[in-house]
XYZ file of C-alpha atoms in Angstrom:
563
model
C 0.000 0.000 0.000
C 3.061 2.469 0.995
C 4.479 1.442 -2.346
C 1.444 2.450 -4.302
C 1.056 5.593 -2.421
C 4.496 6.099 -3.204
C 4.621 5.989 -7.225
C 1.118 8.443 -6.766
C 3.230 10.900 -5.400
C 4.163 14.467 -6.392
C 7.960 14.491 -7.247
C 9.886 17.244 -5.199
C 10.906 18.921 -8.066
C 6.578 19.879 -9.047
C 6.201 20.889 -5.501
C 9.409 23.378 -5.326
C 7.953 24.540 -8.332
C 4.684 25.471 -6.829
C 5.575 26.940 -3.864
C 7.837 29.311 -6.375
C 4.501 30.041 -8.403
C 2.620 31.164 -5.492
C 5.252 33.523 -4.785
C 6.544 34.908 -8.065
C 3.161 34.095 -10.007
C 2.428 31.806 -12.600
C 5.145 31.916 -15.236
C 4.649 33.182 -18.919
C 6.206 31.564 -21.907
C 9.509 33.048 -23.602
C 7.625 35.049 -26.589
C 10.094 36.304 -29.221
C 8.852 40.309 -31.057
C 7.695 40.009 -34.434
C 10.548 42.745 -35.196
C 12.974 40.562 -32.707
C 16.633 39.611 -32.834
C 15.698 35.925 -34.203
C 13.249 37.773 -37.251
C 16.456 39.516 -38.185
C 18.687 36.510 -38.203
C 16.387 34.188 -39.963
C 15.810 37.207 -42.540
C 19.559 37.295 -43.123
C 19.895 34.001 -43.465
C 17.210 34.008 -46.382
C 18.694 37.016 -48.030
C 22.301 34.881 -47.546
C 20.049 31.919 -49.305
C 19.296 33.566 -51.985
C 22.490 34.973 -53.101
C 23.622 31.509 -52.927
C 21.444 30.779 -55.698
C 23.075 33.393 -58.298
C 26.605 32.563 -57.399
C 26.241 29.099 -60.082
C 25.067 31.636 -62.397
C 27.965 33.882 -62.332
C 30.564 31.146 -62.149
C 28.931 29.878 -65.585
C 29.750 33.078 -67.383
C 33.110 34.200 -65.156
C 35.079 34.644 -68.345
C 32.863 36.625 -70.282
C 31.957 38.674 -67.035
C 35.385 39.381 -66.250
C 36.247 40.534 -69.687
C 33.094 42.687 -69.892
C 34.024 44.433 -66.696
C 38.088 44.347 -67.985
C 36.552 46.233 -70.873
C 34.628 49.072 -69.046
C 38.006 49.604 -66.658
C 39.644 49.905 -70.544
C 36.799 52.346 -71.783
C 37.039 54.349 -68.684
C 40.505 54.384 -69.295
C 40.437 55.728 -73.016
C 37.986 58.136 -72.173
C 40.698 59.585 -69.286
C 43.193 59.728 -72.212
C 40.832 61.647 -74.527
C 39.370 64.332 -72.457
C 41.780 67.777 -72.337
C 43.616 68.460 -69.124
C 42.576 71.003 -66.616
C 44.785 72.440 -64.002
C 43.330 74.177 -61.066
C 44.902 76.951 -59.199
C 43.216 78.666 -55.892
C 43.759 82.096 -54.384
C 42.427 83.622 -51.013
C 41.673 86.980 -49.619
C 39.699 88.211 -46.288
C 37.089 90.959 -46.160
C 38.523 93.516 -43.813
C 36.649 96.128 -42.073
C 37.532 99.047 -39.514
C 40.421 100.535 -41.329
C 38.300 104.038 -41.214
C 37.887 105.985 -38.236
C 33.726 105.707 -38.549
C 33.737 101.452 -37.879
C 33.928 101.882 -34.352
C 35.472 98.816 -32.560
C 37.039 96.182 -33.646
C 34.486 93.799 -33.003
C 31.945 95.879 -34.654
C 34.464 95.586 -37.708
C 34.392 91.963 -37.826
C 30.900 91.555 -37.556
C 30.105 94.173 -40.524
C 32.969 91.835 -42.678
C 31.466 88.445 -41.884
C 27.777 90.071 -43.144
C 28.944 91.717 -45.884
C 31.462 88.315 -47.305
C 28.534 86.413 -48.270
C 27.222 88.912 -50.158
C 30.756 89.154 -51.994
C 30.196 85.452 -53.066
C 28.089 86.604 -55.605
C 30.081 89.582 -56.562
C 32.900 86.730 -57.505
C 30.815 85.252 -60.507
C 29.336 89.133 -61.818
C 30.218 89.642 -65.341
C 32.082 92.894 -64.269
C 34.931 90.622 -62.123
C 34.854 88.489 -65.483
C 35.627 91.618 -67.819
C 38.295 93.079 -65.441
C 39.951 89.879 -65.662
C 39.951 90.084 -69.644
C 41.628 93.612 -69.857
C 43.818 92.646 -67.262
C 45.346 88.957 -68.711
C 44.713 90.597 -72.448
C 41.904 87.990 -73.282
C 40.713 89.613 -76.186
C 39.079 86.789 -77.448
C 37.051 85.108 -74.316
C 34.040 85.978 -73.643
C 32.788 87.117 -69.755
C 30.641 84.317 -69.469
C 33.110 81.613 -70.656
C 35.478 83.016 -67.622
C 32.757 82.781 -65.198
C 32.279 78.898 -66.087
C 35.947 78.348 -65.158
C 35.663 80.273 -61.794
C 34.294 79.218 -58.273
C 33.988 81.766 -54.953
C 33.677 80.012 -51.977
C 33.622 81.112 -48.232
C 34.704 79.052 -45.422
C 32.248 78.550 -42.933
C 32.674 81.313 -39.796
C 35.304 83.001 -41.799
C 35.862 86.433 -43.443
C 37.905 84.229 -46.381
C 36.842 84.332 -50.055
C 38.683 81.402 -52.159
C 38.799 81.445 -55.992
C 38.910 78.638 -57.887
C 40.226 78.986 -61.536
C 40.581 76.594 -63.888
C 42.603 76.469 -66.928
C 44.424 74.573 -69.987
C 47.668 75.077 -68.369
C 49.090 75.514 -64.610
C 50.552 78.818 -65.688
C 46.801 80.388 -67.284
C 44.895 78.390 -64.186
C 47.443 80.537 -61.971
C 46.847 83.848 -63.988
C 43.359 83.711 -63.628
C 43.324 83.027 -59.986
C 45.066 86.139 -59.278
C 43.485 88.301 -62.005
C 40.007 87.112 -60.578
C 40.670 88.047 -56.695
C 42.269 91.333 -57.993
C 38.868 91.883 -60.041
C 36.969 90.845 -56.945
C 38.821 93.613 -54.541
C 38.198 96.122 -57.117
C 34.695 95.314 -57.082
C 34.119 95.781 -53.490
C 35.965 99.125 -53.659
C 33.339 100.470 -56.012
C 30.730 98.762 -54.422
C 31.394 99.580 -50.915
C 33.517 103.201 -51.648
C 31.482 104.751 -54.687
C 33.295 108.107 -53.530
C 36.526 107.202 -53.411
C 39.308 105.862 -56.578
C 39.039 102.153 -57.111
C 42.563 102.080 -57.351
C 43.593 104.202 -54.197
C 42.523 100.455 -51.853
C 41.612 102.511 -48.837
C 37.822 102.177 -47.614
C 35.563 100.962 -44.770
C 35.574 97.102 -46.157
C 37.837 95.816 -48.315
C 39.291 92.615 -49.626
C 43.049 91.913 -48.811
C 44.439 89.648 -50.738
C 46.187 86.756 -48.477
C 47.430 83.862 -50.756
C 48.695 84.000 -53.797
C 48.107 81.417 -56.784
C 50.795 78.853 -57.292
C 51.318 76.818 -60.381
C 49.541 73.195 -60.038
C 51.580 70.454 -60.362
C 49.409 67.930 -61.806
C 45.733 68.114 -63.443
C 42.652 67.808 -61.668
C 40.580 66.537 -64.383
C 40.746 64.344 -65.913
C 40.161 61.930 -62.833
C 42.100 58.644 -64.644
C 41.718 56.300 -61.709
C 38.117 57.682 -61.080
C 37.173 57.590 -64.532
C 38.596 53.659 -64.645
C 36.257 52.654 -61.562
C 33.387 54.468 -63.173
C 34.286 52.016 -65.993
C 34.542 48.671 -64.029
C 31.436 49.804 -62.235
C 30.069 49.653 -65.660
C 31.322 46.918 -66.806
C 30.170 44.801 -63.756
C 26.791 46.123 -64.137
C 26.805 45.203 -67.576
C 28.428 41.530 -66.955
C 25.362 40.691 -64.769
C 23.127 41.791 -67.248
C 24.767 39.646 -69.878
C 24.947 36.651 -67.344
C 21.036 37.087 -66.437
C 19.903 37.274 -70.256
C 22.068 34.308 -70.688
C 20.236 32.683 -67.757
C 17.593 33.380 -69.154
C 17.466 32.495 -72.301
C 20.156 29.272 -72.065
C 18.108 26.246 -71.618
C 20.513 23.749 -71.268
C 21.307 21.256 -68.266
C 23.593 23.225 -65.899
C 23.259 21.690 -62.161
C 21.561 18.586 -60.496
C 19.188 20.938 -58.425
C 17.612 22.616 -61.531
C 17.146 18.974 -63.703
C 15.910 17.537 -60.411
C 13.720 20.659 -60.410
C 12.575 21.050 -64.183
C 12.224 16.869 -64.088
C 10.640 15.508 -61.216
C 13.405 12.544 -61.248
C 16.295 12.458 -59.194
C 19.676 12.474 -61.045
C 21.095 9.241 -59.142
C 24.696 10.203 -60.535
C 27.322 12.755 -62.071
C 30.324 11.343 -64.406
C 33.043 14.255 -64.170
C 34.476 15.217 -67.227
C 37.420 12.876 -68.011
C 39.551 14.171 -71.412
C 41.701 10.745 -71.609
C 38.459 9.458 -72.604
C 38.628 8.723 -76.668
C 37.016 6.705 -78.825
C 39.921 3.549 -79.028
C 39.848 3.884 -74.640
C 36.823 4.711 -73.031
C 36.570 2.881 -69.899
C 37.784 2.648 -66.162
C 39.926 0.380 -64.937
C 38.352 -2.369 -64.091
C 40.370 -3.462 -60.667
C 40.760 0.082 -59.203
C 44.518 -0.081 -58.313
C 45.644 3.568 -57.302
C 49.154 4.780 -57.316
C 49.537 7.866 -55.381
C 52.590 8.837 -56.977
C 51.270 9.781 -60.138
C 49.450 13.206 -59.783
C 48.123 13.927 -63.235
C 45.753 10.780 -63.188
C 41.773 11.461 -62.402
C 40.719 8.204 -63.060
C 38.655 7.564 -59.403
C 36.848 10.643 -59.897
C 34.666 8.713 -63.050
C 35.545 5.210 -60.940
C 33.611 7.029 -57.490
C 30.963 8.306 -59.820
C 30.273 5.110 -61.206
C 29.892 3.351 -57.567
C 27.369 5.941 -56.311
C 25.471 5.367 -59.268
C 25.883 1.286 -58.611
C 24.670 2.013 -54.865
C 21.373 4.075 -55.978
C 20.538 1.542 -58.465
C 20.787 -1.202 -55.684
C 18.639 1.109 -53.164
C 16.344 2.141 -55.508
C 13.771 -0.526 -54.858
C 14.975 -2.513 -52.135
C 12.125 -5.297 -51.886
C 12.596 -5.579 -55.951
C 15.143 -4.301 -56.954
C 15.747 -3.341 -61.361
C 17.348 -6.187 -63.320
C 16.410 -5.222 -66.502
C 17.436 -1.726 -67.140
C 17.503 0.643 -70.669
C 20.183 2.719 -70.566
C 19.370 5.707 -73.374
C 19.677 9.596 -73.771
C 17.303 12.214 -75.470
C 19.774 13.005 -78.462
C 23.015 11.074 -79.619
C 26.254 12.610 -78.638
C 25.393 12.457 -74.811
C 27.613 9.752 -73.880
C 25.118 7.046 -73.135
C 27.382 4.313 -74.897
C 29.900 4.794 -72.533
C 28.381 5.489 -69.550
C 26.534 1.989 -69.612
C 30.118 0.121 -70.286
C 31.452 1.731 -67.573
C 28.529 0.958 -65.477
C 28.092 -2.385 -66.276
C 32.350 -2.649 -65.177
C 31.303 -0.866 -62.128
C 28.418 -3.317 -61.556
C 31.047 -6.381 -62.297
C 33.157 -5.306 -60.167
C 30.966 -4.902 -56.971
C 30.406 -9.120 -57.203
C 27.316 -8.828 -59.496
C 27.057 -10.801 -62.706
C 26.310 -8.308 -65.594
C 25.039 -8.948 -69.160
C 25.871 -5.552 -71.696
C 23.249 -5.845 -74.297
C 24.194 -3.531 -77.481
C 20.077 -2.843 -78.769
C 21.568 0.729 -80.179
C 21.260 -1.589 -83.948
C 21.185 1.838 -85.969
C 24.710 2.809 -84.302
C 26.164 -0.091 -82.408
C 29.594 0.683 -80.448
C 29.889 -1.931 -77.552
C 31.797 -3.830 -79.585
C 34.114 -1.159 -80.577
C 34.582 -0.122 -76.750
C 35.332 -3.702 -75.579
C 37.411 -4.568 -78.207
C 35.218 -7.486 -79.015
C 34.306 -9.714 -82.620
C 31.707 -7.733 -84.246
C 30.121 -10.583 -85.770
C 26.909 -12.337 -85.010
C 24.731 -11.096 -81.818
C 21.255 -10.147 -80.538
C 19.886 -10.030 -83.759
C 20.622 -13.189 -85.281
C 19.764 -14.708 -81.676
C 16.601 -12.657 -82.348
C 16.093 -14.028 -86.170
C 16.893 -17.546 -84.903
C 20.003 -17.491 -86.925
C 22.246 -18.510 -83.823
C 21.736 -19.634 -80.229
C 22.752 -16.974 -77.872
C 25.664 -19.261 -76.302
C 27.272 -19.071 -79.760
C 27.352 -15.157 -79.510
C 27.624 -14.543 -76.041
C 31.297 -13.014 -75.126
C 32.783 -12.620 -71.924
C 35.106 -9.637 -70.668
C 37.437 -9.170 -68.008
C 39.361 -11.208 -65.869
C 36.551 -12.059 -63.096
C 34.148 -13.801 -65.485
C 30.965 -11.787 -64.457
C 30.729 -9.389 -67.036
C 28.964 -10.816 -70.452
C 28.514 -8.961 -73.301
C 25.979 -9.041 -76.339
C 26.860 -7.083 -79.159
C 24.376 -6.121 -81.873
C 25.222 -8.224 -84.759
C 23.869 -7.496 -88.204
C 21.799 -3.959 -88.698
C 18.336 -5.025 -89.428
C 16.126 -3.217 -91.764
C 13.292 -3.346 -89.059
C 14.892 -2.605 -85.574
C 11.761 -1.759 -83.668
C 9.918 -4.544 -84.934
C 13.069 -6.913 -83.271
C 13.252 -4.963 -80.111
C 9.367 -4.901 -79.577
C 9.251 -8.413 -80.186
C 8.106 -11.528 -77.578
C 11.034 -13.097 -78.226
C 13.420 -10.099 -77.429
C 11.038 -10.061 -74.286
C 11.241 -13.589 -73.719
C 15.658 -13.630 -73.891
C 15.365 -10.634 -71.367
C 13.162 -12.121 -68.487
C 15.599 -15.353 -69.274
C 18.859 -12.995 -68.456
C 17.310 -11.328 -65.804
C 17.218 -14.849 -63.481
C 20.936 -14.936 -63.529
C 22.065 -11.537 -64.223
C 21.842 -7.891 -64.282
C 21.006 -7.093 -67.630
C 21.683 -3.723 -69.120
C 20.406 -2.342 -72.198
C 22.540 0.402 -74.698
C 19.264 1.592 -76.084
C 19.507 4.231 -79.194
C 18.377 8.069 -78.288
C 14.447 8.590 -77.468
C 13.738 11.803 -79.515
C 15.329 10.786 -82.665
C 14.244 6.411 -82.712
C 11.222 4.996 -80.598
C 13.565 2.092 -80.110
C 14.381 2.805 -76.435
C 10.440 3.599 -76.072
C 9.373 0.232 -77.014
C 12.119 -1.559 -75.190
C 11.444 0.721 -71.807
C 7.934 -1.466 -71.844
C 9.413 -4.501 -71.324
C 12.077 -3.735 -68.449
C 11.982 -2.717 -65.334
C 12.634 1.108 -66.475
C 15.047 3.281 -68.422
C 18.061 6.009 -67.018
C 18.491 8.963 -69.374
C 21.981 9.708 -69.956
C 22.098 14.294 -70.371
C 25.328 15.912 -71.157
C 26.173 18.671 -68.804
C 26.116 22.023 -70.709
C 24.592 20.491 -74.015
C 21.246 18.852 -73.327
C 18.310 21.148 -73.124
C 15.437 20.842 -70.875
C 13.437 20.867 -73.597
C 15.075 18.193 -75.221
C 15.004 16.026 -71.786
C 11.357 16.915 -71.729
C 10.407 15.757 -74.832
C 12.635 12.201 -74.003
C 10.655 11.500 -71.386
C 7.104 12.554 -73.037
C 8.304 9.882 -75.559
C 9.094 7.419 -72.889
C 5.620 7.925 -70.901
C 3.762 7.487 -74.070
C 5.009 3.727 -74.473
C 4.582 3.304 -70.753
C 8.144 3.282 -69.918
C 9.299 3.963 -66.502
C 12.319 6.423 -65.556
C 13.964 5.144 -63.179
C 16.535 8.508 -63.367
C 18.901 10.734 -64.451
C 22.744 10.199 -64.988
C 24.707 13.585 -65.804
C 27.296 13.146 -68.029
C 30.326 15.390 -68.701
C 29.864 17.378 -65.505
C 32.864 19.914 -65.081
C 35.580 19.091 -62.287
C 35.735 22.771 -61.416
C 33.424 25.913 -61.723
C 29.821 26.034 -62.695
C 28.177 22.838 -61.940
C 30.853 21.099 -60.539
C 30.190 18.455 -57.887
C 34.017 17.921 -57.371
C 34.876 21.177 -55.214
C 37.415 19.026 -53.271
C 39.754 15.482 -53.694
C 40.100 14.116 -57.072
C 42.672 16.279 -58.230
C 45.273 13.676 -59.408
C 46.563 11.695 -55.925
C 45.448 8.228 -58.253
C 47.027 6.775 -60.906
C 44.302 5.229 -63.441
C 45.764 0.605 -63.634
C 44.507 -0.791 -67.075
C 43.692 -4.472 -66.480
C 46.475 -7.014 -68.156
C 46.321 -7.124 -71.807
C 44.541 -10.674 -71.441
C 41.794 -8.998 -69.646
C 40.577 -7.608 -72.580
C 40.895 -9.788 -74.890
C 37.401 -11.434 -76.341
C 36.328 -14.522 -75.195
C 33.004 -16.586 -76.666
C 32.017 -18.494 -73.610
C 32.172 -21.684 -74.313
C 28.875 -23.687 -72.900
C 27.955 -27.059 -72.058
C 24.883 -26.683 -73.718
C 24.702 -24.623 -76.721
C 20.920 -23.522 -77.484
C 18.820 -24.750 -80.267
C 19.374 -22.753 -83.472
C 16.636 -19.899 -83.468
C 15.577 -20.904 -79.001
C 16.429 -18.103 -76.194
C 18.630 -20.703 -74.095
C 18.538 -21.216 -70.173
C 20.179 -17.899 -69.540
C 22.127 -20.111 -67.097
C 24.377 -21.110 -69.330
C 25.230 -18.125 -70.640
C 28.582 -17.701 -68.359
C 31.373 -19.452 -68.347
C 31.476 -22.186 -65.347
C 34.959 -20.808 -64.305
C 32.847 -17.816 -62.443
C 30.829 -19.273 -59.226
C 29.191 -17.101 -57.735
C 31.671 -15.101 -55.230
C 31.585 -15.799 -51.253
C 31.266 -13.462 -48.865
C 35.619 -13.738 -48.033
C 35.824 -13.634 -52.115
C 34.191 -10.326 -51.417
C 36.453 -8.501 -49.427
C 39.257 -9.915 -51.141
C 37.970 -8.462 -54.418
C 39.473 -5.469 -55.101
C 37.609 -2.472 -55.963
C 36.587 -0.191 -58.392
């Protein structure tokens, strides 16, 4: 009974917190302003968000950016180069008042000359200053008002200082005029402030002393060359990002992951970097994955990585049932379909899965040509009953799990073959034993990959990074829908090591050293079968490997090196 009145009771940590209520009142919850410190923060980190999303767009125009904003720095540069020089020279003077007997003290004589300067300002810029300056430099030809355009009158705040301003062609005319000008401005004031007196006698109430005398300027003040040159950069940038948004814009090609994934709906289960040794005599990976850290200019195990993470997605795709039968194709030809599926199927081989290459591509068939194999007989005489498919059958590579069926003789009806039961039939038949890949042609161009999509378990689209539009992927997988195919993804192809779009920001960079298998390796081999099929039958798909490659243990496993 004390145990059960026990587990009813109040912990001492609610009481303490009760008897703390009663005295402090209940407690209110932690409320953050609308207008608050975490508002701000989140807002910054939005506004940091989405100036993330431009920076891809800059990096994929950089070069023409940079020269655009290399050639407004050079335009504002020119510009400095044309425009005439103008030297500036500055003479000052103070307003003096009391020198007659009548002005009292002298405070009262430097309040009447800080009233009366700013008056003076605009005695500086009269067209009488501007004439006395003619007769006295001899300008016979310049007009008053030309002078006053060249001339500013300024007064220092609390001061009794006038400062002129005078520019010219030369130091020696910008100095001239300075002086000429303040002398024009004294006389002024003498007539203006001493009507009774001779201008030229200097003596009056107020009067304007000069106090510092022009000097010769050493360098120009306009043109401004380095303001002139980041006027012209500032130009230039703004027109780079124009250029790089209209490009945006208007460029509808493939350029990240995020934006296919976006424009798609399918997720882009892997990204084969760019890799330039790539030609069209040696196109795959090595097959064993040795590395060699010593040699620094090899990026093989950037494609070799790629590859794997496109093996792992296919295997987690669909766990509980998994693809066997899988189309490998590409909206237009030139995408590099051909040999991403041979390196696939060598990444697939290698990871202890037994692989069978079909070539269906019969309009343009290169698996033989990237294997090195006997392009001879294949899936379409197995297909017109003209051989068994143990008689065509090859096997590559050293481990014996990698099979590959080449195309054989171009048809003159290639869809009919590929859309026929007994091209389904040989499929579900390699599919007991094997993962069976499919180099299917292009999707806009052929319906071939169409039709065979509807027999497999579903199709990857090969895009080349930079070259296939969206439009162009669009219109792939309208073509694929309509037959009732199923994407299973995307694979981007050719996808830069470094700037825009590049997935490899970091490693890869040539610590590997790319190990071709032995020259044996790739040699072609017909497997030779215990049971050969009847001419014109789809054999046990059994016997389509050679008996020298069991299936691999579990120990086999980890001693099989990798990709």
């Amino acid at each position: 009974m004390g145990l059960v009145i026990g587990l009813f009771r109040r912990p001492p940590i609610l009481r303490r917190l009760e008897r703390y209520t009663g005295r402090v009142g209940p407690m209110r919850p932690l409320a953050v302003g609308k207008h608050g410190a975490l508002d701000s923060l989140l807002a910054e980190i939005e506004e940091l968000m989405e100036l993330r999303s431009y920076l891809p767009i800059l990096r994929a125009h950089w070069v023409a950016m940079t020269l655009l904003i290399l050639l407004g720095g050079a335009a504002g540069f020119g510009w400095a180069l044309l425009q005439p020089k103008v030297y500036t020279a500055d003479a000052s003077g103070f307003v003096s008042a009391g020198s007659n007997a009548d002005t009292g003290n002298a405070l009262v004589g430097d309040n009447l000359a800080q009233s009366k300067v700013k008056s003076y300002i605009d005695i500086g810029t009269s067209r009488a200053v501007a004439q006395f300056a003619i007769d006295d430099l001899g300008l016979t030809d310049t007009r008053p008002e030309q002078l006053v355009g060249r001339i500013d009158v300024a007064n220092p705040i609390d001061t009794v200082l006038l400062k002129v301003s005078a520019e010219g062609s030369t130091p020696t005319e910008a100095r001239d005029l300075a002086e000429a000008w303040l002398r024009g401005i004294a006389q002024q004031i003498q007539v203006l402030e001493n009507p009774n007196q001779d201008p030229a006698a200097g003596d009056g109430v107020v009067q304007l002393v000069p106090l510092d005398s022009a000097v010769l300027p050493s360098s120009p003040t306009s043109p401004n060359t380095k303001l002139a040159i980041a006027i012209g950069l500032l130009l230039g940038l703004s027109l780079a990002i124009g250029y790089a948004a209209v490009r945006h814009t208007f460029d509808r090609r493939i350029r990240s992951a995020e934006a296919v994934e976006r424009e798609t709906g399918l997720a882009v289960i892997g990204s084969i970097p760019i890799d330039k040794r790539f030609t069209d005599v040696d196109r795959l990976v090595s097959m064993d994955g040795a590395t060699d850290y010593s040699n620094k200019a090899d990026d093989d195990v950037a494609v070799a990585e790629a590859l794997r993470e496109v093996r792992t997605n296919l295997q987690f795709m669909d766990v509980d049932n998994p693809p066997r039968v899988i189309v490998v194709t590409s909206p237009l030809p030139g995408d590099g379909k051909s040999t991403t599926i041979a390196n696939l199927a060598i990444a697939l081989a290698a990871g202890g899965q037994r692989v069978v290459l079909v070539d269906a591509d019969l309009r343009r068939p290169t698996v033989s040509k990237t294997f090195n194999l006997v392009d001879g007989a294949g899936l379409t005489d197995v297909l017109s009953g003209r051989s068994g498919i143990s008689d065509v059958l090859q096997s590559w590579g050293t481990s014996g799990r990698l099979a590959i069926l080449t195309a054989g003789k171009t048809p003159p009806n290639p869809s009919e073959l590929l859309g026929s039961e007994r091209m389904h039939t040989l499929l579900a038949e390699l599919a007991q034993h094997a993962i069976v890949l499919i180099d299917a042609p292009p999707l806009i161009p052929v319906t071939d990959a169409a039709i065979l999509s509807h027999n497999t378990d579903g199709a990857l689209i090969v895009a080349s990074m930079g070259k296939t539009s969206y439009e162009g992927m669009n219109k792939a997988l309208q073509n694929l829908k309509r037959a009732n195919g199923r994407p299973l993804g995307i694979i981007l192809n050719r996808v830069p090591r470094r700037g825009a779009g590049s997935i490899y920001g970091y490693g890869y960079r040539g610590d590997y050293a790319r190990a071709d298998p032995p020259v044996d390796a790739i040699e072609p081999q017909v497997a030779v079968l215990p049971t050969p099929g009847v001419s014109g039958d789809v054999p046990a798909a059994s016997s389509t490997f050679p008996e020298a490659a069991p299936p691999l243990t579990r120990r086999e496993l980890r001693r099989q090196p990798s990709l």
